């Protein structure tokens, strides 16, 4: 999906931005309430994200508590506004990394940049001791 959107971006010259999202503290939810509680939380997060995305945006699960939103036609500024809007009323907090495709990007480099930014945000929220 991302590969096809990168090809489209190059052909049409339109922007493409991705959001990498990681739900904060899912481990604690699973520990305190069991995996069923964690699954319910993830389901609520997905429903919330789907309701708040723009038409044409694509939501996917990368695994565990990590999600990816592919935003064709969105530049970094638009994606940042959408990411901030999605936080309002969300059933959980999450860390988010935003990356706009560059001319030399392939799928791996684009996703790595979004992932790096997401982890940088997550680290900023964590205590200095590194406790989860």
PDB file of C-alpha atoms in Angstrom:
ATOM      1  CA  UNK A   1       0.000   0.000   0.000  1.00  0.00           C
ATOM      2  CA  UNK A   2       2.693   2.493   0.987  1.00  0.00           C
ATOM      3  CA  UNK A   3       4.784   1.481  -2.026  1.00  0.00           C
ATOM      4  CA  UNK A   4       1.916   2.210  -4.416  1.00  0.00           C
ATOM      5  CA  UNK A   5       1.307   5.579  -2.737  1.00  0.00           C
ATOM      6  CA  UNK A   6       4.994   6.496  -3.091  1.00  0.00           C
ATOM      7  CA  UNK A   7       4.809   5.712  -6.819  1.00  0.00           C
ATOM      8  CA  UNK A   8       1.644   7.816  -7.090  1.00  0.00           C
ATOM      9  CA  UNK A   9       3.295  10.667  -5.161  1.00  0.00           C
ATOM     10  CA  UNK A  10       6.254  10.670  -7.542  1.00  0.00           C
ATOM     11  CA  UNK A  11       4.044  10.529 -10.631  1.00  0.00           C
ATOM     12  CA  UNK A  12       1.615  13.266  -9.581  1.00  0.00           C
ATOM     13  CA  UNK A  13       3.885  15.347  -7.399  1.00  0.00           C
ATOM     14  CA  UNK A  14       1.412  15.252  -4.515  1.00  0.00           C
ATOM     15  CA  UNK A  15       2.496  14.977  -0.906  1.00  0.00           C
ATOM     16  CA  UNK A  16       2.324  11.749   1.087  1.00  0.00           C
ATOM     17  CA  UNK A  17       2.672  11.599   4.848  1.00  0.00           C
ATOM     18  CA  UNK A  18       2.501   8.758   7.330  1.00  0.00           C
ATOM     19  CA  UNK A  19       1.754   8.649  11.036  1.00  0.00           C
ATOM     20  CA  UNK A  20       3.297   5.948  13.208  1.00  0.00           C
ATOM     21  CA  UNK A  21       1.279   5.479  16.411  1.00  0.00           C
ATOM     22  CA  UNK A  22       2.165   3.452  19.511  1.00  0.00           C
ATOM     23  CA  UNK A  23      -0.436   3.098  22.274  1.00  0.00           C
ATOM     24  CA  UNK A  24       1.095   4.106  25.598  1.00  0.00           C
ATOM     25  CA  UNK A  25       1.033   1.739  28.558  1.00  0.00           C
ATOM     26  CA  UNK A  26      -0.770  -1.188  26.903  1.00  0.00           C
ATOM     27  CA  UNK A  27       1.420  -3.533  28.947  1.00  0.00           C
ATOM     28  CA  UNK A  28      -0.012  -2.066  32.161  1.00  0.00           C
ATOM     29  CA  UNK A  29      -3.575  -2.510  30.867  1.00  0.00           C
ATOM     30  CA  UNK A  30      -2.827  -6.144  30.020  1.00  0.00           C
ATOM     31  CA  UNK A  31      -1.213  -6.717  33.416  1.00  0.00           C
ATOM     32  CA  UNK A  32      -3.983  -5.109  35.449  1.00  0.00           C
ATOM     33  CA  UNK A  33      -7.032  -6.129  33.425  1.00  0.00           C
ATOM     34  CA  UNK A  34      -5.840  -9.086  31.379  1.00  0.00           C
ATOM     35  CA  UNK A  35      -5.357  -9.408  27.653  1.00  0.00           C
ATOM     36  CA  UNK A  36      -9.108  -9.125  27.047  1.00  0.00           C
ATOM     37  CA  UNK A  37      -8.970  -5.608  28.527  1.00  0.00           C
ATOM     38  CA  UNK A  38      -6.005  -4.781  26.287  1.00  0.00           C
ATOM     39  CA  UNK A  39      -7.875  -6.094  23.252  1.00  0.00           C
ATOM     40  CA  UNK A  40     -10.909  -3.970  24.115  1.00  0.00           C
ATOM     41  CA  UNK A  41      -8.680  -0.917  24.442  1.00  0.00           C
ATOM     42  CA  UNK A  42      -7.052  -1.573  21.058  1.00  0.00           C
ATOM     43  CA  UNK A  43     -10.482  -2.040  19.472  1.00  0.00           C
ATOM     44  CA  UNK A  44     -11.601   1.299  20.935  1.00  0.00           C
ATOM     45  CA  UNK A  45      -8.453   2.995  19.647  1.00  0.00           C
ATOM     46  CA  UNK A  46      -9.037   1.612  16.132  1.00  0.00           C
ATOM     47  CA  UNK A  47     -12.675   2.754  16.131  1.00  0.00           C
ATOM     48  CA  UNK A  48     -11.619   6.204  17.322  1.00  0.00           C
ATOM     49  CA  UNK A  49      -8.904   6.487  14.673  1.00  0.00           C
ATOM     50  CA  UNK A  50     -11.193   5.345  11.852  1.00  0.00           C
ATOM     51  CA  UNK A  51     -13.828   7.887  12.861  1.00  0.00           C
ATOM     52  CA  UNK A  52     -11.310  10.735  12.902  1.00  0.00           C
ATOM     53  CA  UNK A  53      -9.330  10.098   9.732  1.00  0.00           C
ATOM     54  CA  UNK A  54      -9.896  11.890   6.467  1.00  0.00           C
ATOM     55  CA  UNK A  55     -11.546  10.148   3.549  1.00  0.00           C
ATOM     56  CA  UNK A  56      -8.817   8.327   1.651  1.00  0.00           C
ATOM     57  CA  UNK A  57      -6.518   7.891   4.653  1.00  0.00           C
ATOM     58  CA  UNK A  58      -5.641   4.273   5.359  1.00  0.00           C
ATOM     59  CA  UNK A  59      -5.207   2.785   8.831  1.00  0.00           C
ATOM     60  CA  UNK A  60      -3.189  -0.368   9.361  1.00  0.00           C
ATOM     61  CA  UNK A  61      -1.831  -2.289  12.313  1.00  0.00           C
ATOM     62  CA  UNK A  62       1.902  -2.842  12.343  1.00  0.00           C
ATOM     63  CA  UNK A  63       1.643  -5.268  15.251  1.00  0.00           C
ATOM     64  CA  UNK A  64       1.045  -5.267  18.978  1.00  0.00           C
ATOM     65  CA  UNK A  65       0.130  -1.730  19.946  1.00  0.00           C
ATOM     66  CA  UNK A  66       1.589  -0.034  16.857  1.00  0.00           C
ATOM     67  CA  UNK A  67      -0.450   1.429  14.012  1.00  0.00           C
ATOM     68  CA  UNK A  68       0.302   3.223  10.759  1.00  0.00           C
ATOM     69  CA  UNK A  69      -1.819   5.834   9.015  1.00  0.00           C
ATOM     70  CA  UNK A  70      -1.052   6.497   5.338  1.00  0.00           C
ATOM     71  CA  UNK A  71      -2.221   9.958   4.305  1.00  0.00           C
ATOM     72  CA  UNK A  72      -2.156  10.528   0.523  1.00  0.00           C
ATOM     73  CA  UNK A  73      -2.282  14.198  -0.411  1.00  0.00           C
ATOM     74  CA  UNK A  74      -1.369  15.363   3.083  1.00  0.00           C
ATOM     75  CA  UNK A  75       1.749  17.361   3.778  1.00  0.00           C
ATOM     76  CA  UNK A  76       3.409  17.386   7.197  1.00  0.00           C
ATOM     77  CA  UNK A  77       1.305  20.324   8.396  1.00  0.00           C
ATOM     78  CA  UNK A  78      -2.008  18.688   7.513  1.00  0.00           C
ATOM     79  CA  UNK A  79      -0.901  15.393   9.050  1.00  0.00           C
ATOM     80  CA  UNK A  80       0.159  17.182  12.234  1.00  0.00           C
ATOM     81  CA  UNK A  81      -3.270  18.829  12.520  1.00  0.00           C
ATOM     82  CA  UNK A  82      -5.004  15.465  11.991  1.00  0.00           C
ATOM     83  CA  UNK A  83      -2.715  13.793  14.563  1.00  0.00           C
ATOM     84  CA  UNK A  84      -3.509  16.470  17.152  1.00  0.00           C
ATOM     85  CA  UNK A  85      -7.237  16.232  16.409  1.00  0.00           C
ATOM     86  CA  UNK A  86      -7.139  12.454  16.865  1.00  0.00           C
ATOM     87  CA  UNK A  87      -5.778  12.864  20.397  1.00  0.00           C
ATOM     88  CA  UNK A  88      -8.944  14.711  21.465  1.00  0.00           C
ATOM     89  CA  UNK A  89     -11.314  12.299  23.163  1.00  0.00           C
ATOM     90  CA  UNK A  90      -9.090   9.305  22.453  1.00  0.00           C
ATOM     91  CA  UNK A  91      -9.666   6.200  24.603  1.00  0.00           C
ATOM     92  CA  UNK A  92      -5.906   6.025  25.335  1.00  0.00           C
ATOM     93  CA  UNK A  93      -2.835   8.153  24.960  1.00  0.00           C
ATOM     94  CA  UNK A  94      -0.335   7.294  22.277  1.00  0.00           C
ATOM     95  CA  UNK A  95       2.957   8.478  20.922  1.00  0.00           C
ATOM     96  CA  UNK A  96       2.963   9.608  17.307  1.00  0.00           C
ATOM     97  CA  UNK A  97       5.617  10.182  14.689  1.00  0.00           C
ATOM     98  CA  UNK A  98       4.875  12.136  11.518  1.00  0.00           C
ATOM     99  CA  UNK A  99       6.981  11.779   8.369  1.00  0.00           C
ATOM    100  CA  UNK A 100       6.368  13.298   4.940  1.00  0.00           C
ATOM    101  CA  UNK A 101       7.773  11.398   1.973  1.00  0.00           C
ATOM    102  CA  UNK A 102      10.885  12.849   0.363  1.00  0.00           C
ATOM    103  CA  UNK A 103      11.914  12.443  -3.265  1.00  0.00           C
ATOM    104  CA  UNK A 104      14.488   9.776  -2.391  1.00  0.00           C
ATOM    105  CA  UNK A 105      12.323   7.813   0.070  1.00  0.00           C
ATOM    106  CA  UNK A 106      11.442   4.184  -0.287  1.00  0.00           C
ATOM    107  CA  UNK A 107       8.967   2.461   2.023  1.00  0.00           C
ATOM    108  CA  UNK A 108      11.641   1.455   4.537  1.00  0.00           C
ATOM    109  CA  UNK A 109      13.161   4.931   4.878  1.00  0.00           C
ATOM    110  CA  UNK A 110       9.781   6.661   5.174  1.00  0.00           C
ATOM    111  CA  UNK A 111       8.514   4.249   7.828  1.00  0.00           C
ATOM    112  CA  UNK A 112      11.824   4.319   9.693  1.00  0.00           C
ATOM    113  CA  UNK A 113      11.684   8.123   9.933  1.00  0.00           C
ATOM    114  CA  UNK A 114       8.101   8.042  11.251  1.00  0.00           C
ATOM    115  CA  UNK A 115       9.025   5.253  13.676  1.00  0.00           C
ATOM    116  CA  UNK A 116      12.105   7.155  14.920  1.00  0.00           C
ATOM    117  CA  UNK A 117      10.003  10.252  15.560  1.00  0.00           C
ATOM    118  CA  UNK A 118       7.352   8.213  17.346  1.00  0.00           C
ATOM    119  CA  UNK A 119       9.944   6.602  19.633  1.00  0.00           C
ATOM    120  CA  UNK A 120      11.548   9.976  20.308  1.00  0.00           C
ATOM    121  CA  UNK A 121       8.173  11.272  21.468  1.00  0.00           C
ATOM    122  CA  UNK A 122       7.598   8.160  23.574  1.00  0.00           C
ATOM    123  CA  UNK A 123      11.023   8.540  25.219  1.00  0.00           C
ATOM    124  CA  UNK A 124      10.178  12.140  26.029  1.00  0.00           C
ATOM    125  CA  UNK A 125       7.177  10.962  28.024  1.00  0.00           C
ATOM    126  CA  UNK A 126       9.055   8.283  29.949  1.00  0.00           C
ATOM    127  CA  UNK A 127      10.815   8.827  33.303  1.00  0.00           C
ATOM    128  CA  UNK A 128      14.580   9.319  33.010  1.00  0.00           C
ATOM    129  CA  UNK A 129      15.157   5.901  34.589  1.00  0.00           C
ATOM    130  CA  UNK A 130      13.658   4.299  31.470  1.00  0.00           C
ATOM    131  CA  UNK A 131      10.912   2.524  33.407  1.00  0.00           C
ATOM    132  CA  UNK A 132       7.898   1.481  31.374  1.00  0.00           C
TER     133      UNK A 132
END
